[in-house]
Amino acid sequence: MSDGPFAELSGVTRTYGGVAVLEDVSLAVRPGVTAVIGPNGSGKSTLLGVLAGAVDPTDGRVRYVGPAVDRAIGYLPQRVPFREEFTARETLAFYARLAGDDPDESLERVGLSDAADRRVGALSGGMRRLLGIAQATVGDPPLVVLDEPASGLDPGMCERAFRTAADASGADTAVVVSSHDLDLVDEHADRVVVLDRGRVVAAGPRDRLCSDRGVDDVAGLYRAVVAGDAVGADEGVREERSAVHVTGVSER
């Protein structure tokens, strides 16, 4: 498999009411797991929506290449409008048929086999989030984008959600997730993208970013590039804004 990009964002800006939520973002989306982190309001959900094809950029363009050209893209937004009266299996059955997949296998991947016949309205918040991940990954799409897959979950469910996302990635699959849990990002992400006020302030392989800034983990990286307390942080930010490689995803 090639390490070439599955999607490319070039000069993407998104404004709402004249306010730029994303500003001049250029990314190459590659296989593996990338975590998008940043303060509240930094543009994470908007970036993931653009990658997923759910949000149109105000300026700039998104181009899909490689396996992403002809395949459906998996997308989990922060809020999924499930039909409360459907069972977990019924919820996935329609998408599984379209993708030639088995809904029971999708449920098994996220640990929901025992809840297959339970109605969505009776599922816990964590189980609904796992069901959303199952829906986004049904049919093994080459690109999967998950917006806060562990949001509102207890620690055990958070770990399961992230582990499921990581398991979905591979040589032929790119997964991008947004998260505030920097410990889980440290454990599961291959690459990290840090957003601040709509701009990419750091992006690249997790270990390299930490090493370049003399920090031990993603929490230290976050403090360095958002708070600017690492030696040479400004120079690194300028360099990486011009050449960013991101693991991620898109849906059209």
C-alpha positions as a Markdown table, in Angstrom:
| # | Residue | x | y | z |
|---|---|---|---|---|
| 1 | Met | 0.0 | 0.0 | 0.0 |
| 2 | Ser | 1.1 | 3.5 | -0.8 |
| 3 | Asp | 1.5 | 6.2 | 1.9 |
| 4 | Gly | -0.1 | 8.7 | -0.5 |
| 5 | Pro | -2.9 | 10.9 | 0.7 |
| 6 | Phe | -6.6 | 9.8 | 0.6 |
| 7 | Ala | -7.7 | 13.4 | 0.7 |
| 8 | Glu | -6.2 | 16.9 | 0.4 |
| 9 | Leu | -7.4 | 20.1 | 1.9 |
| 10 | Ser | -5.9 | 23.2 | 0.2 |
| 11 | Gly | -6.4 | 26.7 | 1.7 |
| 12 | Val | -9.7 | 25.8 | 3.4 |
| 13 | Thr | -11.4 | 28.6 | 5.2 |
| 14 | Arg | -14.9 | 28.3 | 6.7 |
| 15 | Thr | -16.8 | 31.4 | 8.0 |
| 16 | Tyr | -20.0 | 31.8 | 9.9 |
| 17 | Gly | -21.6 | 35.2 | 9.9 |
| 18 | Gly | -18.3 | 36.7 | 8.7 |
| 19 | Val | -16.3 | 35.0 | 11.5 |
| 20 | Ala | -13.6 | 32.6 | 10.4 |
| 21 | Val | -13.9 | 29.2 | 12.2 |
| 22 | Leu | -11.2 | 27.7 | 10.0 |
| 23 | Glu | -8.6 | 29.8 | 8.3 |
| 24 | Asp | -6.4 | 28.7 | 5.5 |
| 25 | Val | -6.0 | 25.1 | 6.5 |
| 26 | Ser | -4.0 | 22.8 | 4.1 |
| 27 | Leu | -3.8 | 19.1 | 5.0 |
| 28 | Ala | -2.9 | 15.8 | 3.4 |
| 29 | Val | -5.0 | 13.0 | 4.8 |
| 30 | Arg | -3.0 | 9.7 | 5.1 |
| 31 | Pro | -3.6 | 6.2 | 6.4 |
| 32 | Gly | -3.4 | 5.5 | 10.2 |
| 33 | Val | -4.9 | 7.3 | 13.2 |
| 34 | Thr | -4.8 | 11.0 | 13.6 |
| 35 | Ala | -6.2 | 12.9 | 16.6 |
| 36 | Val | -7.3 | 16.5 | 16.2 |
| 37 | Ile | -7.0 | 18.4 | 19.5 |
| 38 | Gly | -7.4 | 22.0 | 20.6 |
| 39 | Pro | -9.3 | 24.3 | 22.9 |
| 40 | Asn | -13.1 | 24.6 | 22.8 |
| 41 | Gly | -14.1 | 26.7 | 19.8 |
| 42 | Ser | -10.8 | 26.0 | 17.9 |
| 43 | Gly | -12.6 | 24.6 | 14.9 |
| 44 | Lys | -12.2 | 20.9 | 15.5 |
| 45 | Ser | -15.8 | 19.9 | 14.6 |
| 46 | Thr | -15.8 | 22.2 | 11.6 |
| 47 | Leu | -12.5 | 20.7 | 10.3 |
| 48 | Leu | -13.9 | 17.1 | 10.7 |
| 49 | Gly | -17.2 | 18.2 | 9.0 |
| 50 | Val | -15.2 | 19.5 | 6.0 |
| 51 | Leu | -13.2 | 16.3 | 5.8 |
| 52 | Ala | -16.4 | 14.3 | 6.0 |
| 53 | Gly | -18.1 | 16.4 | 3.2 |
| 54 | Ala | -20.8 | 17.5 | 5.7 |
| 55 | Val | -19.5 | 21.1 | 5.8 |
| 56 | Asp | -18.7 | 23.1 | 2.6 |
| 57 | Pro | -15.7 | 25.3 | 2.8 |
| 58 | Thr | -16.2 | 29.0 | 2.3 |
| 59 | Asp | -12.9 | 29.2 | 0.4 |
| 60 | Gly | -10.4 | 26.5 | -0.6 |
| 61 | Arg | -11.0 | 23.0 | -1.8 |
| 62 | Val | -11.1 | 19.4 | -0.8 |
| 63 | Arg | -9.8 | 16.7 | -3.2 |
| 64 | Tyr | -10.3 | 13.0 | -2.8 |
| 65 | Val | -7.7 | 10.7 | -4.2 |
| 66 | Gly | -6.7 | 7.0 | -4.1 |
| 67 | Pro | -9.2 | 4.6 | -2.5 |
| 68 | Ala | -11.4 | 7.5 | -1.3 |
| 69 | Val | -12.5 | 8.5 | -4.8 |
| 70 | Asp | -15.0 | 5.7 | -5.4 |
| 71 | Arg | -15.8 | 4.5 | -1.8 |
| 72 | Ala | -18.2 | 5.7 | 0.7 |
| 73 | Ile | -16.7 | 7.6 | 3.7 |
| 74 | Gly | -17.6 | 6.8 | 7.3 |
| 75 | Tyr | -18.6 | 9.7 | 9.5 |
| 76 | Leu | -19.7 | 10.0 | 13.1 |
| 77 | Pro | -20.9 | 13.6 | 14.0 |
| 78 | Gln | -21.2 | 14.6 | 17.6 |
| 79 | Arg | -25.0 | 14.0 | 17.5 |
| 80 | Val | -26.4 | 11.1 | 15.5 |
| 81 | Pro | -30.2 | 11.2 | 14.8 |
| 82 | Phe | -30.9 | 7.6 | 15.5 |
| 83 | Arg | -34.5 | 6.3 | 15.3 |
| 84 | Glu | -35.3 | 5.5 | 18.9 |
| 85 | Glu | -37.7 | 2.7 | 18.1 |
| 86 | Phe | -35.3 | 0.7 | 16.0 |
| 87 | Thr | -33.1 | -2.0 | 17.5 |
| 88 | Ala | -29.3 | -1.7 | 17.3 |
| 89 | Arg | -29.4 | -4.4 | 14.6 |
| 90 | Glu | -32.1 | -2.7 | 12.6 |
| 91 | Thr | -30.2 | 0.6 | 12.8 |
| 92 | Leu | -27.2 | -1.0 | 11.1 |
| 93 | Ala | -29.1 | -3.3 | 8.7 |
| 94 | Phe | -29.8 | -0.7 | 6.1 |
| 95 | Tyr | -26.2 | 0.6 | 5.9 |
| 96 | Ala | -24.8 | -2.9 | 6.0 |
| 97 | Arg | -26.9 | -4.0 | 3.0 |
| 98 | Leu | -25.7 | -1.0 | 1.0 |
| 99 | Ala | -22.1 | -1.9 | 1.9 |
| 100 | Gly | -22.5 | -5.7 | 1.5 |
| 101 | Asp | -21.6 | -6.1 | 5.2 |
| 102 | Asp | -23.2 | -8.0 | 8.1 |
| 103 | Pro | -24.8 | -5.8 | 10.8 |
| 104 | Asp | -24.0 | -8.5 | 13.4 |
| 105 | Glu | -20.3 | -8.4 | 12.6 |
| 106 | Ser | -20.4 | -4.6 | 12.9 |
| 107 | Leu | -22.0 | -4.8 | 16.3 |
| 108 | Glu | -19.5 | -7.4 | 17.4 |
| 109 | Arg | -16.6 | -5.1 | 16.5 |
| 110 | Val | -17.8 | -2.5 | 18.9 |
| 111 | Gly | -18.8 | -5.0 | 21.7 |
| 112 | Leu | -22.6 | -4.6 | 21.2 |
| 113 | Ser | -23.5 | -8.1 | 20.2 |
| 114 | Asp | -25.5 | -8.6 | 23.4 |
| 115 | Ala | -27.5 | -5.4 | 22.7 |
| 116 | Ala | -28.4 | -6.2 | 19.1 |
| 117 | Asp | -32.1 | -6.6 | 19.8 |
| 118 | Arg | -32.4 | -3.7 | 22.3 |
| 119 | Arg | -34.1 | -0.6 | 21.0 |
| 120 | Val | -31.9 | 2.4 | 20.6 |
| 121 | Gly | -34.0 | 4.4 | 23.0 |
| 122 | Ala | -33.1 | 1.9 | 25.7 |
| 123 | Leu | -29.3 | 2.1 | 25.2 |
| 124 | Ser | -27.0 | 4.0 | 27.5 |
| 125 | Gly | -25.2 | 7.1 | 26.1 |
| 126 | Gly | -22.0 | 5.0 | 25.8 |
| 127 | Met | -23.7 | 2.2 | 23.9 |
| 128 | Arg | -25.3 | 4.7 | 21.5 |
| 129 | Arg | -21.8 | 6.2 | 20.9 |
| 130 | Leu | -20.4 | 2.8 | 20.1 |
| 131 | Leu | -23.4 | 2.2 | 17.8 |
| 132 | Gly | -22.5 | 5.4 | 16.0 |
| 133 | Ile | -18.9 | 4.1 | 15.6 |
| 134 | Ala | -20.3 | 0.8 | 14.2 |
| 135 | Gln | -22.4 | 2.7 | 11.7 |
| 136 | Ala | -19.4 | 4.9 | 10.6 |
| 137 | Thr | -17.2 | 1.8 | 10.1 |
| 138 | Val | -19.8 | -0.5 | 8.4 |
| 139 | Gly | -18.4 | -1.8 | 5.2 |
| 140 | Asp | -14.8 | -1.0 | 6.1 |
| 141 | Pro | -14.7 | 2.4 | 4.4 |
| 142 | Pro | -11.1 | 3.7 | 3.5 |
| 143 | Leu | -11.7 | 7.0 | 5.4 |
| 144 | Val | -13.5 | 7.3 | 8.7 |
| 145 | Val | -14.0 | 10.5 | 10.6 |
| 146 | Leu | -15.2 | 10.4 | 14.2 |
| 147 | Asp | -16.1 | 13.6 | 16.0 |
| 148 | Glu | -15.6 | 13.2 | 19.8 |
| 149 | Pro | -16.3 | 9.4 | 19.7 |
| 150 | Ala | -15.7 | 9.2 | 23.5 |
| 151 | Ser | -17.7 | 12.3 | 24.4 |
| 152 | Gly | -19.7 | 11.9 | 27.7 |
| 153 | Leu | -18.5 | 8.4 | 28.3 |
| 154 | Asp | -17.1 | 6.9 | 31.5 |
| 155 | Pro | -13.4 | 5.9 | 31.5 |
| 156 | Gly | -14.0 | 2.3 | 30.5 |
| 157 | Met | -16.3 | 3.3 | 27.6 |
| 158 | Cys | -13.8 | 6.0 | 26.5 |
| 159 | Glu | -11.1 | 3.4 | 26.2 |
| 160 | Arg | -13.3 | 1.0 | 24.3 |
| 161 | Ala | -14.4 | 3.8 | 21.9 |
| 162 | Phe | -10.8 | 4.8 | 21.2 |
| 163 | Arg | -9.6 | 1.2 | 20.9 |
| 164 | Thr | -12.4 | 0.5 | 18.4 |
| 165 | Ala | -11.4 | 3.6 | 16.3 |
| 166 | Ala | -7.8 | 2.5 | 16.4 |
| 167 | Asp | -8.7 | -1.1 | 15.4 |
| 168 | Ala | -10.6 | 0.4 | 12.3 |
| 169 | Ser | -7.4 | 1.9 | 11.0 |
| 170 | Gly | -4.7 | 0.2 | 9.0 |
| 171 | Ala | -2.6 | 0.2 | 5.9 |
| 172 | Asp | -5.6 | 0.8 | 3.8 |
| 173 | Thr | -7.7 | 2.9 | 6.2 |
| 174 | Ala | -7.4 | 6.4 | 7.5 |
| 175 | Val | -9.1 | 7.4 | 10.7 |
| 176 | Val | -9.3 | 10.9 | 12.1 |
| 177 | Val | -10.8 | 11.5 | 15.6 |
| 178 | Ser | -11.2 | 14.6 | 17.7 |
| 179 | Ser | -10.8 | 14.4 | 21.4 |
| 180 | His | -10.2 | 16.2 | 24.7 |
| 181 | Asp | -8.7 | 13.1 | 26.3 |
| 182 | Leu | -5.0 | 13.6 | 25.8 |
| 183 | Asp | -4.1 | 10.4 | 27.5 |
| 184 | Leu | -6.1 | 8.4 | 25.0 |
| 185 | Val | -4.6 | 10.4 | 22.2 |
| 186 | Asp | -1.1 | 9.6 | 23.6 |
| 187 | Glu | -2.0 | 5.9 | 23.6 |
| 188 | His | -3.7 | 5.4 | 20.3 |
| 189 | Ala | -2.8 | 8.2 | 17.8 |
| 190 | Asp | -0.1 | 7.9 | 15.2 |
| 191 | Arg | -0.3 | 11.6 | 14.3 |
| 192 | Val | -1.6 | 14.7 | 16.0 |
| 193 | Val | -3.1 | 17.9 | 14.7 |
| 194 | Val | -3.4 | 20.8 | 17.1 |
| 195 | Leu | -5.9 | 23.6 | 16.2 |
| 196 | Asp | -6.0 | 27.0 | 17.9 |
| 197 | Arg | -8.4 | 29.7 | 16.8 |
| 198 | Gly | -9.1 | 28.0 | 13.5 |
| 199 | Arg | -5.5 | 27.5 | 12.4 |
| 200 | Val | -3.3 | 24.4 | 12.5 |
| 201 | Val | -0.5 | 25.2 | 14.9 |
| 202 | Ala | 1.2 | 21.8 | 14.9 |
| 203 | Ala | 0.8 | 18.6 | 12.9 |
| 204 | Gly | 2.7 | 15.5 | 12.3 |
| 205 | Pro | 3.8 | 12.2 | 13.8 |
| 206 | Arg | 3.1 | 12.2 | 17.6 |
| 207 | Asp | 6.5 | 11.1 | 18.7 |
| 208 | Arg | 8.3 | 13.5 | 16.4 |
| 209 | Leu | 6.2 | 16.5 | 17.5 |
| 210 | Cys | 6.9 | 15.7 | 21.2 |
| 211 | Ser | 10.6 | 15.2 | 20.6 |
| 212 | Asp | 11.0 | 18.4 | 18.6 |
| 213 | Arg | 9.5 | 20.4 | 21.5 |
| 214 | Gly | 11.3 | 18.6 | 24.2 |
| 215 | Val | 8.1 | 17.3 | 25.9 |
| 216 | Asp | 7.2 | 13.8 | 27.1 |
| 217 | Asp | 3.6 | 13.4 | 25.9 |
| 218 | Val | 0.7 | 14.9 | 24.1 |
| 219 | Ala | -0.4 | 16.9 | 27.1 |
| 220 | Gly | 3.0 | 18.6 | 27.1 |
| 221 | Leu | 2.8 | 19.2 | 23.3 |
| 222 | Tyr | -0.6 | 20.8 | 23.8 |
| 223 | Arg | 0.7 | 23.1 | 26.4 |
| 224 | Ala | 3.7 | 24.0 | 24.3 |
| 225 | Val | 1.9 | 24.9 | 21.1 |
| 226 | Val | -1.2 | 26.4 | 22.5 |
| 227 | Ala | 0.3 | 28.2 | 25.5 |
| 228 | Gly | 3.7 | 28.6 | 23.8 |
| 229 | Asp | 5.8 | 27.5 | 26.7 |
| 230 | Ala | 8.3 | 25.3 | 24.8 |
| 231 | Val | 11.6 | 26.6 | 23.4 |
| 232 | Gly | 11.3 | 27.0 | 19.6 |
| 233 | Ala | 7.5 | 26.5 | 19.5 |
| 234 | Asp | 6.9 | 29.5 | 17.2 |
| 235 | Glu | 9.5 | 28.3 | 14.7 |
| 236 | Gly | 8.0 | 24.8 | 14.6 |
| 237 | Val | 4.5 | 26.2 | 14.1 |
| 238 | Arg | 5.5 | 28.3 | 11.2 |
| 239 | Glu | 7.3 | 25.3 | 9.6 |
| 240 | Glu | 4.4 | 22.9 | 10.0 |
| 241 | Arg | 1.7 | 25.3 | 8.8 |
| 242 | Ser | 3.4 | 25.1 | 5.4 |
| 243 | Ala | 3.6 | 21.3 | 5.2 |
| 244 | Val | 1.0 | 19.4 | 7.2 |
| 245 | His | 0.4 | 15.6 | 6.8 |
| 246 | Val | -2.8 | 14.4 | 8.5 |
| 247 | Thr | -4.5 | 11.1 | 8.9 |
| 248 | Gly | -8.1 | 11.5 | 8.3 |
| 249 | Val | -11.3 | 11.0 | 6.4 |
| 250 | Ser | -14.1 | 12.4 | 4.3 |
| 251 | Glu | -17.6 | 11.8 | 3.1 |
| 252 | Arg | -19.4 | 13.2 | 0.1 |
